[in-house]
Coordinates of C-alpha atoms in Angstrom, one line a residue:
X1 CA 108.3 93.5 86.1
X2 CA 107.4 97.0 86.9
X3 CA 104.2 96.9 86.4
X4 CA 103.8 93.9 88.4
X5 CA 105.5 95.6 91.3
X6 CA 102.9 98.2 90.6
X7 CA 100.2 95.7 91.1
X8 CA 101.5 94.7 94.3
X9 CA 101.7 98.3 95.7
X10 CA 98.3 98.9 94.9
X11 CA 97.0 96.1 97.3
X12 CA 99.7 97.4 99.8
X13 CA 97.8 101.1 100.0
X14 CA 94.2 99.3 99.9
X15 CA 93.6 99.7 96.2
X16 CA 93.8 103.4 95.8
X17 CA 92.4 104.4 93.0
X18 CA 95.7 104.5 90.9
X19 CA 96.9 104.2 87.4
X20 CA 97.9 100.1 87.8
X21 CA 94.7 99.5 89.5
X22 CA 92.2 101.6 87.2
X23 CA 94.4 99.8 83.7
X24 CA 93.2 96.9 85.3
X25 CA 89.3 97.4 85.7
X26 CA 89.2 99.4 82.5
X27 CA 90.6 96.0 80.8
X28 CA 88.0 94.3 82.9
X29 CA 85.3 96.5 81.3
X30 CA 86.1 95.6 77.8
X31 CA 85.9 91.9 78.4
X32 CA 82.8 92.4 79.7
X33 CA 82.3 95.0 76.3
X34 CA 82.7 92.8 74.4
X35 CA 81.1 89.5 75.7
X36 CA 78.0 91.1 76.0
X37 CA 78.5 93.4 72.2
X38 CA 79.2 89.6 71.0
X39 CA 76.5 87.7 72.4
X40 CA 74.0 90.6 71.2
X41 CA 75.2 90.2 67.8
X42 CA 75.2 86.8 67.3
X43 CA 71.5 86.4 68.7
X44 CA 70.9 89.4 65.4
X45 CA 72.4 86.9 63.3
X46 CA 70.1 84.3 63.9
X47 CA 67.2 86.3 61.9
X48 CA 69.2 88.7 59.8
X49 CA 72.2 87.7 58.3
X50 CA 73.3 91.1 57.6
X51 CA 73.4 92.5 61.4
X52 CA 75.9 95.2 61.7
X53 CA 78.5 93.9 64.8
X54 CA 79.9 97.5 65.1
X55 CA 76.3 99.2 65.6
X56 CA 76.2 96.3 68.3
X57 CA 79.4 97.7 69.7
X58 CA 78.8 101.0 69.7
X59 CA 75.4 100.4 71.4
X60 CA 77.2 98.3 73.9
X61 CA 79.4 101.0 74.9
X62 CA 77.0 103.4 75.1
X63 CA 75.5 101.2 77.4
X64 CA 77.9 99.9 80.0
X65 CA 79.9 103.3 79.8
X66 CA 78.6 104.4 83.6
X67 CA 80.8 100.8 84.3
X68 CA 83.9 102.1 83.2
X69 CA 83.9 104.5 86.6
X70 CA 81.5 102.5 88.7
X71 CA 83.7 99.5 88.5
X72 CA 87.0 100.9 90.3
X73 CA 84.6 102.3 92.7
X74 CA 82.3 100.0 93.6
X75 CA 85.0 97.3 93.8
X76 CA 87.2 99.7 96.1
X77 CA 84.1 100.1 98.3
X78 CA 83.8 96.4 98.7
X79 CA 87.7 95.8 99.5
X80 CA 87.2 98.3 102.0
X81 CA 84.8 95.8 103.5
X82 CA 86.9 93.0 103.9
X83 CA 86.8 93.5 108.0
X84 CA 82.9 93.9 107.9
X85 CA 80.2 92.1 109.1
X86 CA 77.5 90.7 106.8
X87 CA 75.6 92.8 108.0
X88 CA 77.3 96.2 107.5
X89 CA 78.4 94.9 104.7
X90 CA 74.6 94.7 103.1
X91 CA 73.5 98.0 104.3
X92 CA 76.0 99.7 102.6
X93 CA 76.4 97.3 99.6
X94 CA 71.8 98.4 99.3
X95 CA 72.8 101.7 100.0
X96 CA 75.5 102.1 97.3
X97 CA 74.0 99.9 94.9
X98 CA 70.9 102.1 95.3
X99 CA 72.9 104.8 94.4
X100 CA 74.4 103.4 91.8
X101 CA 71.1 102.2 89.6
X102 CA 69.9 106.1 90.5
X103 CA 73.0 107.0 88.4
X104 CA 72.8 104.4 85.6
X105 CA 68.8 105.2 84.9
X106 CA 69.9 109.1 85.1
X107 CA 72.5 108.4 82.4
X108 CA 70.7 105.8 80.4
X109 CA 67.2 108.6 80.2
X110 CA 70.0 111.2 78.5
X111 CA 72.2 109.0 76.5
X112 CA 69.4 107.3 74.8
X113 CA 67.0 110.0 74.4
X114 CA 69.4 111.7 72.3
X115 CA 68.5 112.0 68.5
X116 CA 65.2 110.3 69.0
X117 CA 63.2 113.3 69.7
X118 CA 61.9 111.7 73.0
X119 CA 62.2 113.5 76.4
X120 CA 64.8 112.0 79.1
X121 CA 61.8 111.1 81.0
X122 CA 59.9 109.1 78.3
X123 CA 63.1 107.1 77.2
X124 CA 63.3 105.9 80.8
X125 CA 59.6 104.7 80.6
X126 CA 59.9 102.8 77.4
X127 CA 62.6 100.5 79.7
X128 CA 62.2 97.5 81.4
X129 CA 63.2 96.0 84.4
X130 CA 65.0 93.5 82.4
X131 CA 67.2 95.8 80.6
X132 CA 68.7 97.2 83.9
X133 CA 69.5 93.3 85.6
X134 CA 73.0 93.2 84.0
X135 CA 74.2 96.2 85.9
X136 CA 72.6 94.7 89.2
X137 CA 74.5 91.7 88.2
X138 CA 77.8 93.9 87.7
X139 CA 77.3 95.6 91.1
X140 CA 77.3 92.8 92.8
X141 CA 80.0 91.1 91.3
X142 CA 82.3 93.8 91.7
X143 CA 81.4 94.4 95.3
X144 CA 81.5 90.9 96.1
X145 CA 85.3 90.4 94.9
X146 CA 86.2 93.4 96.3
X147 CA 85.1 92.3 99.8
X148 CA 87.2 89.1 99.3
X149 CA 90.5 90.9 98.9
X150 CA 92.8 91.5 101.6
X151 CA 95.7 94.3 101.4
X152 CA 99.2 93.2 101.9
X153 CA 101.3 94.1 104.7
X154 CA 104.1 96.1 103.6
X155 CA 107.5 94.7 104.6
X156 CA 108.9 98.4 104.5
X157 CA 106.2 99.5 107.0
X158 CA 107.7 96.7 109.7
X159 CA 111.2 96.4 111.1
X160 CA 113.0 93.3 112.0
X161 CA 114.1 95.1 115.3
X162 CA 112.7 94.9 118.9
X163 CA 110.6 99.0 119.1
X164 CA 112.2 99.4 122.4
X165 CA 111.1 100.7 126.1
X166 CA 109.6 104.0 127.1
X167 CA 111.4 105.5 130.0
X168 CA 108.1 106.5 132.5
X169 CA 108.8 108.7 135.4
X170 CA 106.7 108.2 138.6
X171 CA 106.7 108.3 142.2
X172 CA 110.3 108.7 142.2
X173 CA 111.5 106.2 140.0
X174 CA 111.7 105.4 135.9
X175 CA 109.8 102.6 135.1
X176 CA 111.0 101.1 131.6
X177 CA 107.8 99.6 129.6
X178 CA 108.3 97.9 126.7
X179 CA 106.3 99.6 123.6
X180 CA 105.6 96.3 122.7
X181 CA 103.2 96.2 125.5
X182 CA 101.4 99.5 125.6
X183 CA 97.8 98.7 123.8
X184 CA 97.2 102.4 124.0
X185 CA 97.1 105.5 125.6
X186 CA 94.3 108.1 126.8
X187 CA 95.1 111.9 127.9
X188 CA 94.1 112.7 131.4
X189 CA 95.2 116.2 132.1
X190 CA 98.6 117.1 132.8
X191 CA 99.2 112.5 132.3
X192 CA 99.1 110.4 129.5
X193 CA 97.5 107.2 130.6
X194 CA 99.6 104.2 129.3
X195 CA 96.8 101.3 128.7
X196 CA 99.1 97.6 129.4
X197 CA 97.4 94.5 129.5
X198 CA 96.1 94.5 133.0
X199 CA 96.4 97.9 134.4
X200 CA 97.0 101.7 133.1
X201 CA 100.2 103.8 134.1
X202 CA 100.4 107.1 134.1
X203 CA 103.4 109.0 131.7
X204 CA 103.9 113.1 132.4
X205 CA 104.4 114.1 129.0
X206 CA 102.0 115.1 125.8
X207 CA 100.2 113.5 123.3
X208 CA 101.7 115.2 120.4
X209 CA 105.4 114.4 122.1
X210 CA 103.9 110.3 122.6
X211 CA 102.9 110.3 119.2
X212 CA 106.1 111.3 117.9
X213 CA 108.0 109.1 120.2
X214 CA 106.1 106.2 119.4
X215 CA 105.0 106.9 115.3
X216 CA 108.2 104.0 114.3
X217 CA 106.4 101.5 116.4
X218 CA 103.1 102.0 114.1
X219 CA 101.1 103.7 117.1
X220 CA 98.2 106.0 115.2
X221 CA 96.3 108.6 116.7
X222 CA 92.2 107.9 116.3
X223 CA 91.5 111.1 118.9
X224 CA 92.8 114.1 119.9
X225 CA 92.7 112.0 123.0
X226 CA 93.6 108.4 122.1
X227 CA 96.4 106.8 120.3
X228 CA 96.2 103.1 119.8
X229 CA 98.9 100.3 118.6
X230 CA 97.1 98.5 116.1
X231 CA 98.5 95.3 116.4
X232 CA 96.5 95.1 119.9
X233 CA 92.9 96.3 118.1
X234 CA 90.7 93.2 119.0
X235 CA 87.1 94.6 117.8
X236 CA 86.5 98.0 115.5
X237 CA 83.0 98.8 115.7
X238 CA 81.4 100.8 113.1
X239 CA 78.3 102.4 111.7
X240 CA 78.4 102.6 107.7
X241 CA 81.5 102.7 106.4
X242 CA 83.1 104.4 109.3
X243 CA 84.8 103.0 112.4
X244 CA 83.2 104.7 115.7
X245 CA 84.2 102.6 118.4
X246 CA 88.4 100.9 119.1
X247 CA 88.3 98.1 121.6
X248 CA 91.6 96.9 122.7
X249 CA 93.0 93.6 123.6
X250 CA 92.4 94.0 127.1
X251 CA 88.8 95.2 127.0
X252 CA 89.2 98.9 126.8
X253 CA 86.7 101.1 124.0
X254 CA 88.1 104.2 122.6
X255 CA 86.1 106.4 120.6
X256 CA 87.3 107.5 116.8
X257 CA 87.0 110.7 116.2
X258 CA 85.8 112.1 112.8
X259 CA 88.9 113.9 111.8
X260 CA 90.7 110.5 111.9
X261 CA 87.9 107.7 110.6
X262 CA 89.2 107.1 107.1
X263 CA 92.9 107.0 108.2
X264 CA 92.1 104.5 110.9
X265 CA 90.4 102.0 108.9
X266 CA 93.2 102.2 106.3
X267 CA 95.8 101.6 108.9
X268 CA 93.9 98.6 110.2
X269 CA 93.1 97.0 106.7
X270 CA 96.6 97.3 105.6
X271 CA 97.6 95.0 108.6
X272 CA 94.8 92.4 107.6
X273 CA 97.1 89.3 106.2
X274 CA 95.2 87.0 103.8

């Protein structure tokens, strides 16, 4: 089915936030709609008969309507956290959720003050902690399975074929390395500094001409400086959400420069198998 392809593109890319993917937390937030729209109701019912299950709904709604965006969101953020430790991954789940509950009080003050003649500010104080736990409880679910997804590697991104050797001129002779076993590479003036497994050789050529020489082998550029192979990434070390520091099989750190954070942890988490 197409749409099930779709599904499986989605994970591929590291759930954008695409048509597939947003059909399927939108359906997410009406089951949870109407669970909650239900249960209300039927706890009326119990002491009036007569309780109204669309003014249940419609309250509802109002309600959890922040959760029709935050859900996509949050549970992206937590996918992209898949690779994390606990520990980053709890700073930025406080951080975000934080954010998030300053959102759902903003909205909540406005959407409920209206045609009650109360101010934003005296809606929110006629709440109670316990009328906000549900969207704690919704925050941390969606975070949580997020964080326990993994993207798929995409077969079209890999080839069945050996990527080759790179001719490397030095000292009068052409060295052939195979790509397979270049972790990296650094520029050092005039030289592009080849990192192998135990030592670094030194290639006369560009980075921009290495880049595009070795781009079908997956090599990606994380510095105007550095270009890395993924597959040989032992340890990414971050702060936040954002990768700062490459290690490489062999013990070497690179640094990641700004310009190519988000592209670089997308790259790695679409190589994470489950």
């Amino acid at each position: 089915m197409a749409f099930v392809d779709d599904l499986r593109e989605v994970r591929r890319a590291g759930f954008p936030l695409r048509p597939p993917f947003l059909a399927v937390t939108t359906g997410i937030w009406l089951v949870c709609l109407l669970v909650f729209a239900t249960a209300g109701w039927i706890d009326a019912v119990r002491e009036d008969p007569q309780a109204d299950y669309p003014a249940y709904l419609m309250a509802w709604t109002r309600g959890l309507l922040p959760w029709l965006f935050l859900f996509p969101l949050v549970f992206k953020l937590g996918a992209r956290h898949t690779n994390a430790n606990l520990q980053d991954s709890t700073v930025s789940a406080l951080v975000a959720g934080t954010t998030a509950m300053i959102a759902v009080l903003a909205y909540a003050a406005v959407a409920f003050s209206i045609g009650t003649g109360r101010s934003p500010l005296e809606t929110l104080a006629s709440f109670g902690v316990r009328d906000f736990l549900w969207d704690v409880v919704l925050f941390a679910m969606a975070f949580l399975v997020g964080r326990q997804m993994r993207p798929e590697l995409d077969p079209r991104t890999t080839t069945g074929h050996s990527p080759g050797s790179l001719a490397v001129k030095s000292s009068g002779r052409v060295e052939y390395i195979p790509v397979a076993s270049i972790l990296g590479a650094t520029a050092q003036g005039n030289y592009i500094a080849l990192h192998l497994d135990e030592r670094d050789v030194l290639h006369r050529t560009t980075m921009a001409q290495l880049e595009t020489a070795l781009s079908d082998a997956g090599f990606i550029r994380i510095h105007r400086s550095h270009l890395v192979n993924p597959s040989k990434v032992s340890v990414a070390r971050s702060r936040g959400e954002s990768f700062r520091i490459i290690e490489l099989s062999n013990g070497v750190q690179l640094p990641v420069s700004d310009r190519y954070r988000a592209e670089v942890r997308q790259q790695l988490d679409q190589r994470v198998l489950g």
